[in-house]
PDB file of C-alpha atoms in Angstrom:
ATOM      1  CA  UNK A 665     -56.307  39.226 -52.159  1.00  0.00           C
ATOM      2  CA  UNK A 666     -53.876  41.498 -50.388  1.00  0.00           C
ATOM      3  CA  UNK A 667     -53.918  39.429 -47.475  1.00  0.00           C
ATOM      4  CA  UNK A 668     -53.966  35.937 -48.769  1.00  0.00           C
ATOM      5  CA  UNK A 669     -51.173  36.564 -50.589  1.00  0.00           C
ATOM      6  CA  UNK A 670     -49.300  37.767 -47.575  1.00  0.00           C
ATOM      7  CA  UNK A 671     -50.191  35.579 -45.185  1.00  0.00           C
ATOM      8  CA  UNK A 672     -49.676  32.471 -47.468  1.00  0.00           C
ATOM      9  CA  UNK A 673     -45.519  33.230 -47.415  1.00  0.00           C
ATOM     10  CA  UNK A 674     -45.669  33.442 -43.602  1.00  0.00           C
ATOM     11  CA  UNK A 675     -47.257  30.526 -43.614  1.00  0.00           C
ATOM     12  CA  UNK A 676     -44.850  28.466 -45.776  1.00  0.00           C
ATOM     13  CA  UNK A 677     -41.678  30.526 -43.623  1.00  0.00           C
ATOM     14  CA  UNK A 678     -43.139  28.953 -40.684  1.00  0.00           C
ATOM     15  CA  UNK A 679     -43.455  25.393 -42.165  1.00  0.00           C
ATOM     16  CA  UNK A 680     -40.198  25.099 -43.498  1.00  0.00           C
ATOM     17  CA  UNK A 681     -37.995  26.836 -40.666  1.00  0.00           C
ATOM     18  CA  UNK A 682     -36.817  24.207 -37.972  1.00  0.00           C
ATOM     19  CA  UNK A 683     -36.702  25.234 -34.380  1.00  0.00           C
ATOM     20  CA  UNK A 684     -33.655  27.224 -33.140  1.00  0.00           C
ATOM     21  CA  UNK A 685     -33.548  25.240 -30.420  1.00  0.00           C
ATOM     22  CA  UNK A 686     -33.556  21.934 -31.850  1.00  0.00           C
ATOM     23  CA  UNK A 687     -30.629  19.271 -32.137  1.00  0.00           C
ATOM     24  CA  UNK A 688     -29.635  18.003 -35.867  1.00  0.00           C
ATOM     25  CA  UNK A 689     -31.745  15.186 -34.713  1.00  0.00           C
ATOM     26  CA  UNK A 690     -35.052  16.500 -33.838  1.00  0.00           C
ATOM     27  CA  UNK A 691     -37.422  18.163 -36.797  1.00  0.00           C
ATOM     28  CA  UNK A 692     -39.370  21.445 -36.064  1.00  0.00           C
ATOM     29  CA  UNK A 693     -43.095  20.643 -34.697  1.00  0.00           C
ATOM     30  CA  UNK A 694     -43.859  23.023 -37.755  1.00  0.00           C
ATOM     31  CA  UNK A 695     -42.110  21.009 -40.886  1.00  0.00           C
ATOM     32  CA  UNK A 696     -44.675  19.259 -42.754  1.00  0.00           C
ATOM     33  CA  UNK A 697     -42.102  16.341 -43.689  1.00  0.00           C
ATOM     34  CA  UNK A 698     -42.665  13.207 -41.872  1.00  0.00           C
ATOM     35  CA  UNK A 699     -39.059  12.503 -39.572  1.00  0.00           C
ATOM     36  CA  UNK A 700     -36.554  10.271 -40.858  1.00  0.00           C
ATOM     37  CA  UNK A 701     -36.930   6.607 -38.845  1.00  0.00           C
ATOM     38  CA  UNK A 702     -34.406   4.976 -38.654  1.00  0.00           C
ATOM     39  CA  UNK A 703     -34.471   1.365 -40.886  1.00  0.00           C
ATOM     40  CA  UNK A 704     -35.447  -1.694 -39.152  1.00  0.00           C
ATOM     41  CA  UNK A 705     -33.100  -4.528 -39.388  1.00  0.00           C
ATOM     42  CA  UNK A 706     -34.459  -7.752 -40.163  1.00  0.00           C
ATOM     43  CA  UNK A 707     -32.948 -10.884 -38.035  1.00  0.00           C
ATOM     44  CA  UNK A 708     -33.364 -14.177 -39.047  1.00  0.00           C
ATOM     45  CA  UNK A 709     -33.405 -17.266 -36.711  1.00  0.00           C
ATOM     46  CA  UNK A 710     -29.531 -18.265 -37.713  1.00  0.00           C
ATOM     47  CA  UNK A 711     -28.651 -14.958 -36.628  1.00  0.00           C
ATOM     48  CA  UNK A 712     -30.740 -14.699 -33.309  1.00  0.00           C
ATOM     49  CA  UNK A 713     -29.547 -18.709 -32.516  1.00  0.00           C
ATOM     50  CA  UNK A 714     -25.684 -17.542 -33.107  1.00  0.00           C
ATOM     51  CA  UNK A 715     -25.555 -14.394 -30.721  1.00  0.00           C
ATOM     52  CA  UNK A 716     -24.327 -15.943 -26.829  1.00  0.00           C
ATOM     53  CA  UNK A 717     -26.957 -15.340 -24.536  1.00  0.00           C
ATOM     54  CA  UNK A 718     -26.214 -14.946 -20.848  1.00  0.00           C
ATOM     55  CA  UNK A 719     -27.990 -17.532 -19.580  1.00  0.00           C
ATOM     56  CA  UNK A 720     -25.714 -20.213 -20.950  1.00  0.00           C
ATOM     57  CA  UNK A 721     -23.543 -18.960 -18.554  1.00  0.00           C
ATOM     58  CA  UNK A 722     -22.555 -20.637 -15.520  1.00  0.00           C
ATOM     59  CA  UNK A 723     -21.210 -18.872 -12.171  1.00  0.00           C
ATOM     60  CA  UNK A 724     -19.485 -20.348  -9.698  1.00  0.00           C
ATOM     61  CA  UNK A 725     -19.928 -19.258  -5.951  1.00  0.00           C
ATOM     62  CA  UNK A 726     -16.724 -17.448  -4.182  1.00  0.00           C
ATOM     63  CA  UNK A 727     -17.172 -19.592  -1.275  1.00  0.00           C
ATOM     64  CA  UNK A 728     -16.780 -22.594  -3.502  1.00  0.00           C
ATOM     65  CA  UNK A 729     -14.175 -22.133  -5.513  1.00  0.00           C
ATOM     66  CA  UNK A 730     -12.145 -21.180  -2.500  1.00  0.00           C
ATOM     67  CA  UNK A 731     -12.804 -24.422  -0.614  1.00  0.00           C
ATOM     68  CA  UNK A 732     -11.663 -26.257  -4.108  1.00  0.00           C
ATOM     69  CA  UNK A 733      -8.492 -24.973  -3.741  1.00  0.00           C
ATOM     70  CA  UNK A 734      -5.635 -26.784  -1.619  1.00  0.00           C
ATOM     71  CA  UNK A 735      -4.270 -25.457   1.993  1.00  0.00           C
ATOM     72  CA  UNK A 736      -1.370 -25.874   2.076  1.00  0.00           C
ATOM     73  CA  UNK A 737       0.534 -25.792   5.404  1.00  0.00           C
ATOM     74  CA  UNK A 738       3.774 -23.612   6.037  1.00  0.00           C
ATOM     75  CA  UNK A 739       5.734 -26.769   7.565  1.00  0.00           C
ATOM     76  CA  UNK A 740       5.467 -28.573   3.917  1.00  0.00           C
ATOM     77  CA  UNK A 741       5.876 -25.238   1.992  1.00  0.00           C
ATOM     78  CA  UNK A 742       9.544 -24.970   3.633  1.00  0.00           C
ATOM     79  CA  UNK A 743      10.288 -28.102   3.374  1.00  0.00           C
ATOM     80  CA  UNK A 744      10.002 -28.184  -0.101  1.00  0.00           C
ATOM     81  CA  UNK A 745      11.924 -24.735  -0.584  1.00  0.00           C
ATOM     82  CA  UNK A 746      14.694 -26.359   1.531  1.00  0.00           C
ATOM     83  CA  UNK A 747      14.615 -29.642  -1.583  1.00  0.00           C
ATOM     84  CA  UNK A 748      14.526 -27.168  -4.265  1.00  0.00           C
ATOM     85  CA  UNK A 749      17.510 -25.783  -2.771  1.00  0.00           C
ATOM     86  CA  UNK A 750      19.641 -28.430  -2.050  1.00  0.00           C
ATOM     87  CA  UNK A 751      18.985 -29.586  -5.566  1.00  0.00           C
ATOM     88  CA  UNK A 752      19.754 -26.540  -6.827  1.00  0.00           C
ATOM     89  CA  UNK A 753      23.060 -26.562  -4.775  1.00  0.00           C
ATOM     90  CA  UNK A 754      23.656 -29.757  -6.091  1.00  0.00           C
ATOM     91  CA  UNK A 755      23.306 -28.546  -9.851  1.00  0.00           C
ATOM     92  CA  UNK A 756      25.146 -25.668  -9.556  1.00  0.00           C
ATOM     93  CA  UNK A 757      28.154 -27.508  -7.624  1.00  0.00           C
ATOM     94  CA  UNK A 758      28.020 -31.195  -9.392  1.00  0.00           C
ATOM     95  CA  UNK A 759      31.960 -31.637  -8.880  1.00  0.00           C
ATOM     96  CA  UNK A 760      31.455 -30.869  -4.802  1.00  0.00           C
ATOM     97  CA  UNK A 761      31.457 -34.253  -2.747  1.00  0.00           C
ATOM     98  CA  UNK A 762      27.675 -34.481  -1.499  1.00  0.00           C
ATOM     99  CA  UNK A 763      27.198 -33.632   2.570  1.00  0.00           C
ATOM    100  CA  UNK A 764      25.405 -36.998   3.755  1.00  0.00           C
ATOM    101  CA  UNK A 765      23.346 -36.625   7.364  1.00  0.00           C
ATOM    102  CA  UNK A 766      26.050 -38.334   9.873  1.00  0.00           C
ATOM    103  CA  UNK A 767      28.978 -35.981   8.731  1.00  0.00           C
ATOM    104  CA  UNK A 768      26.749 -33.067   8.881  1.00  0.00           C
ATOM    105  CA  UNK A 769      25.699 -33.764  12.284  1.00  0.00           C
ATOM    106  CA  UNK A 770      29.363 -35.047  13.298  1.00  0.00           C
ATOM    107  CA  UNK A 771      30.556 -31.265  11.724  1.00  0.00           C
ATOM    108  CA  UNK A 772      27.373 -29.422  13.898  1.00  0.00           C
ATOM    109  CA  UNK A 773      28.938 -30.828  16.865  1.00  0.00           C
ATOM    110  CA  UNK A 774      32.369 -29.846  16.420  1.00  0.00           C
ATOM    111  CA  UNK A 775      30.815 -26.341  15.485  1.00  0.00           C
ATOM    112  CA  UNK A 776      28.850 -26.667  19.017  1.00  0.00           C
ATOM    113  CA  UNK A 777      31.761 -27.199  20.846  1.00  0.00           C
ATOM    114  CA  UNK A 778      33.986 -24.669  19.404  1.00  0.00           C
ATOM    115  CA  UNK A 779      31.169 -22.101  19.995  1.00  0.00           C
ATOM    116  CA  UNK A 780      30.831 -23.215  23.888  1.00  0.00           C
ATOM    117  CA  UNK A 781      34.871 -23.129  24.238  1.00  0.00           C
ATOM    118  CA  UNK A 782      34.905 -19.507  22.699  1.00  0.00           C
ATOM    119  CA  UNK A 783      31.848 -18.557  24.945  1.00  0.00           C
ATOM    120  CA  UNK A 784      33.913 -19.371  27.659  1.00  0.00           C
ATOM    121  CA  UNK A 785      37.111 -18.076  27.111  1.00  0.00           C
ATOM    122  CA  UNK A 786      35.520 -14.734  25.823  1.00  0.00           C
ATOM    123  CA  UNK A 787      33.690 -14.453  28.397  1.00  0.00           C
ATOM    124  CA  UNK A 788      36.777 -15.151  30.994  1.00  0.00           C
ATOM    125  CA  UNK A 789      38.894 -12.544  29.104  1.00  0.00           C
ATOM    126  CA  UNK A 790      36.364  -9.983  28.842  1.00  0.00           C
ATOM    127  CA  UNK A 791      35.686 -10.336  32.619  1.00  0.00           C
ATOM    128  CA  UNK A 792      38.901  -9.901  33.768  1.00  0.00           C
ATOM    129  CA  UNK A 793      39.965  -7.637  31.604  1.00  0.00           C
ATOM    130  CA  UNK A 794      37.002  -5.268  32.823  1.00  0.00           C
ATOM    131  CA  UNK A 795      38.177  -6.223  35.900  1.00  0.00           C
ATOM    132  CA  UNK A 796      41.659  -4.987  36.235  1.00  0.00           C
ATOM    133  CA  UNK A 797      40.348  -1.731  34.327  1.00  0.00           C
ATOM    134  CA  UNK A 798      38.161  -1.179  36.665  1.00  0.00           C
ATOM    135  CA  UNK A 799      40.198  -1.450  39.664  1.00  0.00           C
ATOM    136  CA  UNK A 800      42.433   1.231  38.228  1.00  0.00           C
ATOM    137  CA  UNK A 801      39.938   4.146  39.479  1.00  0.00           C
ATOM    138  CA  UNK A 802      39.623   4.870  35.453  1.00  0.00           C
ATOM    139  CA  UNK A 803      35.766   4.779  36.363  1.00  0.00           C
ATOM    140  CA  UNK A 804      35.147   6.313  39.049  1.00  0.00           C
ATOM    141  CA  UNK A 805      33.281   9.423  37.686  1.00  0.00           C
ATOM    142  CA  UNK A 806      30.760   6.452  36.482  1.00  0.00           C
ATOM    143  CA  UNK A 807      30.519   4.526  40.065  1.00  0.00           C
ATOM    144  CA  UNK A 808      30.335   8.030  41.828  1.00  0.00           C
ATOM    145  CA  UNK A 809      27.009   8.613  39.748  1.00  0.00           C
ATOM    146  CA  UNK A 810      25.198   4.997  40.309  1.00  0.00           C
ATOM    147  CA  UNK A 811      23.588   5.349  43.398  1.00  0.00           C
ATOM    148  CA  UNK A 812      24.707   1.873  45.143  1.00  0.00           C
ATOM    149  CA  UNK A 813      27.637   1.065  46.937  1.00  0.00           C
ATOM    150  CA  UNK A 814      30.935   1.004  45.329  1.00  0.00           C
ATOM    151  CA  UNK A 815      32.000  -2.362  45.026  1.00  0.00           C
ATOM    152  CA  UNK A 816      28.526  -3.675  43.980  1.00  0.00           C
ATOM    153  CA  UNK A 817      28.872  -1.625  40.544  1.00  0.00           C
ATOM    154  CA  UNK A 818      32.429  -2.500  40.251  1.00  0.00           C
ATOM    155  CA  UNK A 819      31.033  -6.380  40.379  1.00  0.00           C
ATOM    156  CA  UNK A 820      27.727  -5.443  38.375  1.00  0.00           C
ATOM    157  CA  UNK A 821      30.288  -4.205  35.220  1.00  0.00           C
ATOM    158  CA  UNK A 822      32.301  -7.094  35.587  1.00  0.00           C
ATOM    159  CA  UNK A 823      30.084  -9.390  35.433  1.00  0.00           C
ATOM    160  CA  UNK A 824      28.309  -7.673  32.575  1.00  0.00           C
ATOM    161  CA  UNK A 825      31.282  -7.432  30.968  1.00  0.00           C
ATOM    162  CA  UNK A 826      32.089 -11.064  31.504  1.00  0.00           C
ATOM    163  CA  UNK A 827      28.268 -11.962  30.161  1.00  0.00           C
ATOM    164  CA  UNK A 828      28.652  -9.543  27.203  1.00  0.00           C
ATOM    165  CA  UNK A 829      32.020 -11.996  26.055  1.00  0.00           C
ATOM    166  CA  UNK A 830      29.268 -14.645  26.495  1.00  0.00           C
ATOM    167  CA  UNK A 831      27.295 -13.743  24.282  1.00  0.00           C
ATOM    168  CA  UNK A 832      29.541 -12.480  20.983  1.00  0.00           C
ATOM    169  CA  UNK A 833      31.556 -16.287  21.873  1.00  0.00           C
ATOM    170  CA  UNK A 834      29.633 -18.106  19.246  1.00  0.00           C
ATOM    171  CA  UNK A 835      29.918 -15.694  16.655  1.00  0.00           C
ATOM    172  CA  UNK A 836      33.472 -16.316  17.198  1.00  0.00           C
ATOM    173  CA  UNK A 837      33.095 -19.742  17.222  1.00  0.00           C
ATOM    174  CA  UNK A 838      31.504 -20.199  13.791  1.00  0.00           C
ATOM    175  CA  UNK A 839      33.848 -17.601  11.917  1.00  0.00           C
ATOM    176  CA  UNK A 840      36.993 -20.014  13.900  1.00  0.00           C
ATOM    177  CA  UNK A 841      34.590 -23.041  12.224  1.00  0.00           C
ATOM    178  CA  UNK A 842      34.116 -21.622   8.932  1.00  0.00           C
ATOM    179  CA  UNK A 843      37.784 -20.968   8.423  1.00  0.00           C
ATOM    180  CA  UNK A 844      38.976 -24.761   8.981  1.00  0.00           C
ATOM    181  CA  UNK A 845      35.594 -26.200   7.216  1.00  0.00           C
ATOM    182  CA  UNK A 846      35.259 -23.595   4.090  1.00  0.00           C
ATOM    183  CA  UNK A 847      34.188 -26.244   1.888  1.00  0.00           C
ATOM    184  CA  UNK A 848      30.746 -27.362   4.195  1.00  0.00           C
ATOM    185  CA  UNK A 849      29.878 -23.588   5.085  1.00  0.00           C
ATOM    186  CA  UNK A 850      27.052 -23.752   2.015  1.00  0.00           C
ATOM    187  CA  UNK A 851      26.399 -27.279   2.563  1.00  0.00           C
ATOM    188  CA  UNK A 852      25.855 -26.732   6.187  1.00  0.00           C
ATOM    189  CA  UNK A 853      23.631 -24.294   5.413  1.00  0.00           C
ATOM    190  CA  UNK A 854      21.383 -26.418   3.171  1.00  0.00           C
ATOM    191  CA  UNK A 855      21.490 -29.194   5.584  1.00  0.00           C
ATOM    192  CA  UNK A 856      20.462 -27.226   8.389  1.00  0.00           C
ATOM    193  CA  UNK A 857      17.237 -25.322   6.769  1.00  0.00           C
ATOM    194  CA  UNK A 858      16.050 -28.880   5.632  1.00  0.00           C
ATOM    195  CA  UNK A 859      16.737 -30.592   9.032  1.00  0.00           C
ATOM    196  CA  UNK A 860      14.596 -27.701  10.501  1.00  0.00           C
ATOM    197  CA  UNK A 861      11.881 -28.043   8.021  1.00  0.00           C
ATOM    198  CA  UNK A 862      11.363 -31.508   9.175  1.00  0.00           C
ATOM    199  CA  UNK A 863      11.903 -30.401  12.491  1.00  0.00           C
ATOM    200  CA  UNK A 864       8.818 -27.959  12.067  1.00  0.00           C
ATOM    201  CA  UNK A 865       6.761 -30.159   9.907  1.00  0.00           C
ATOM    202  CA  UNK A 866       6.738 -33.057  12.395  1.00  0.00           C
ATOM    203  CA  UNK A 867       6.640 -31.530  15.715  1.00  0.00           C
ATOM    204  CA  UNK A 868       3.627 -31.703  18.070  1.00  0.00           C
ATOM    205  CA  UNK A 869       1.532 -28.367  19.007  1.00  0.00           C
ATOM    206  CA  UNK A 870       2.460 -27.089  21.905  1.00  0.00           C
ATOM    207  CA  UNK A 871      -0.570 -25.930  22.986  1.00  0.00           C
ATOM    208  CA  UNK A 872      -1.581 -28.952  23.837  1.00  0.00           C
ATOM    209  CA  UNK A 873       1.339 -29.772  26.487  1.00  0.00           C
ATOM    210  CA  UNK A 874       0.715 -29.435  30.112  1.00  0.00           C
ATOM    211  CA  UNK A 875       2.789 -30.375  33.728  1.00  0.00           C
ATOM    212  CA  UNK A 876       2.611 -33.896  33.091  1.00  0.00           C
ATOM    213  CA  UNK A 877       3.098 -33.574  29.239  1.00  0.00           C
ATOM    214  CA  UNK A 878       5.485 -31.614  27.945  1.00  0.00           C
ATOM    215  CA  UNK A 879       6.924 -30.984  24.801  1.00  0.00           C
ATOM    216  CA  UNK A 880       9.692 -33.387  23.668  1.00  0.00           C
ATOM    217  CA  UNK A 881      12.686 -30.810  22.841  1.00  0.00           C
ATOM    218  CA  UNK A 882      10.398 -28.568  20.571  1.00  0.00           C
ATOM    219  CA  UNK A 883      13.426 -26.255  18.125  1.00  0.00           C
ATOM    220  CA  UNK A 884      15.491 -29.878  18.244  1.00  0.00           C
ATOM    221  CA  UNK A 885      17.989 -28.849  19.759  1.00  0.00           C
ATOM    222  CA  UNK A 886      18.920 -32.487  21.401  1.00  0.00           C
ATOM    223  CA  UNK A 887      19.346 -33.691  18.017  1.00  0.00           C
ATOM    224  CA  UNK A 888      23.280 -34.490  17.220  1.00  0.00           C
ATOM    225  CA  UNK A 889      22.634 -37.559  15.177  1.00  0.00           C
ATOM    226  CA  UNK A 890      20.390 -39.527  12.420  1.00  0.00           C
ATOM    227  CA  UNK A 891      19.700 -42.294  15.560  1.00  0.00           C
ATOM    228  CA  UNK A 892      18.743 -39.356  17.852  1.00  0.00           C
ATOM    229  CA  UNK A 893      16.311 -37.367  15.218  1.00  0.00           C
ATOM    230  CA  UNK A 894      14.670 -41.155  14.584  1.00  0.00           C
ATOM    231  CA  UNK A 895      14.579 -40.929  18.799  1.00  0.00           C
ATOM    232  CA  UNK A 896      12.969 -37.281  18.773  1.00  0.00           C
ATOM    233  CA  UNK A 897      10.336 -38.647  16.110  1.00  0.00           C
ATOM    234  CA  UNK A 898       9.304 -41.396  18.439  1.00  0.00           C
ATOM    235  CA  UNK A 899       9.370 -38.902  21.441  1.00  0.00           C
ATOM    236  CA  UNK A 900       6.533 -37.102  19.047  1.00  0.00           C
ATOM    237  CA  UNK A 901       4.484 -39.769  18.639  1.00  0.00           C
ATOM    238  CA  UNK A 902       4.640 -40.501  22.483  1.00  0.00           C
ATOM    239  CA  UNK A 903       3.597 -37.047  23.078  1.00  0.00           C
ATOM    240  CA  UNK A 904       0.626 -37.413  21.004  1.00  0.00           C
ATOM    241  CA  UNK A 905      -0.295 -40.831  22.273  1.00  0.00           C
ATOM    242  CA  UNK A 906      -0.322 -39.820  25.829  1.00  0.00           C
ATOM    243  CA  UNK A 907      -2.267 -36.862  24.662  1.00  0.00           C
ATOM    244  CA  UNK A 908      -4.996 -38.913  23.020  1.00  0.00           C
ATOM    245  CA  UNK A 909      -5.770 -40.932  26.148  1.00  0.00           C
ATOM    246  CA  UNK A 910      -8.267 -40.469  28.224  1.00  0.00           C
ATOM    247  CA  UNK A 911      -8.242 -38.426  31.879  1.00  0.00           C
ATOM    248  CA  UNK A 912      -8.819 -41.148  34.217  1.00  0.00           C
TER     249      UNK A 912
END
């Protein structure tokens, strides 16, 4: 009796204590209670019908959607930026008299020329003015050091000199043009970014030139009127016919 009656507590102890080592989750391999499941839902068809499924979806290559969308080119991209901002200028500026092509191109060569004349006399003024300095000795610690004979570097400054004056003469230029033309200076501006955005949009590739067929002024540079761009767009096309025939 002695020992059923202490073995029977030990036994209960050791069916109702859960594992030290168990989560909140799990129940002791010793409790006699069955673990709690948890309740299973019961779907109906109108609930399994209204859930998405993945297969209704549809996926569209990479490679296809990229070929769906449209190139384009950098020649019509400026061109249009140069529109949008002439209209823009125009919006902004409605009481401003509107820039038509012949006056702009009658106003680029005016520009041109004062730019060549201030070339020239810059470049006469600087030349002789390095000149005379130079033939005042006030350089020769500098000539002493090149090794060449004397009056070669006295001519190789001068004529750098001179070639330097060049070169800042149609900055010059356009600042003299700007000051007696205020009013065109953001109308010329306009003008010229859309006459080089047709320039670029209609111009042939010049990889394609050779000896016998080159490139019809390529930056449009010959261009001084609406008659001669209408003349550069047929020396375009001539270019490309020629190009298009066959070697005989």
């Amino acid at each position: 009796m002695l020992r059923s009656s202490l073995a029977r507590p030990a036994a209960l102890l050791l069916r109702s204590a859960a594992c030290p080592y168990a989560t909140s989750s799990t129940v002791s391999p010793f409790s006699l209670a069955a673990p709690n499941k948890a309740p299973i839902r019961a779907f109906s068809r109108k609930s399994v019908a209204s859930k998405p499924t993945t297969s209704a979806l549809v996926f569209i290559p990479r490679r296809a959607a990229s070929t769906t969308r449209a190139h384009t080119p950098d020649a019509e991209l400026d061109a249009r930026a140069a529109s949008a901002a002439a209209a823009a200028q125009k919006a902004a500026h409605p009481e401003t008299v509107a820039l038509d092509w012949n006056t702009f191109f009658k106003l680029r060569k005016t520009r041109r020329r004062i730019q060549q004349v201030s070339s020239v006399v810059l470049g006469l003024t600087s030349g002789t003015g390095a000149g005379m300095m130079l033939s005042t000795g006030s350089a020769d610690a500098l000539v002493s050091k090149v090794p060449l004979d004397p009056f070669v570097t006295l001519g190789l400054m001068t004529f750098s000199s001179a070639t330097l004056g060049w070169l800042v003469g149609p900055v010059l230029g356009s600042v003299i043009f700007n000051l007696f033309h205020r009013r065109f200076k953001t109308q010329m501006a306009v003008k010229e970014s859309q006459l080089f955005a047709r320039i670029k949009k209609n111009r042939v590739d010049p990889t394609t030139s050779s000896a016998s067929n080159p490139v019809p002024d390529y930056y449009g540079e010959k261009i001084s009127s609406v008659a001669g761009y209408r003349e550069w767009l047929k020396d375009q096309r001539a270019f490309v016919r020629k190009q298009n025939q066959p070697f005989l």
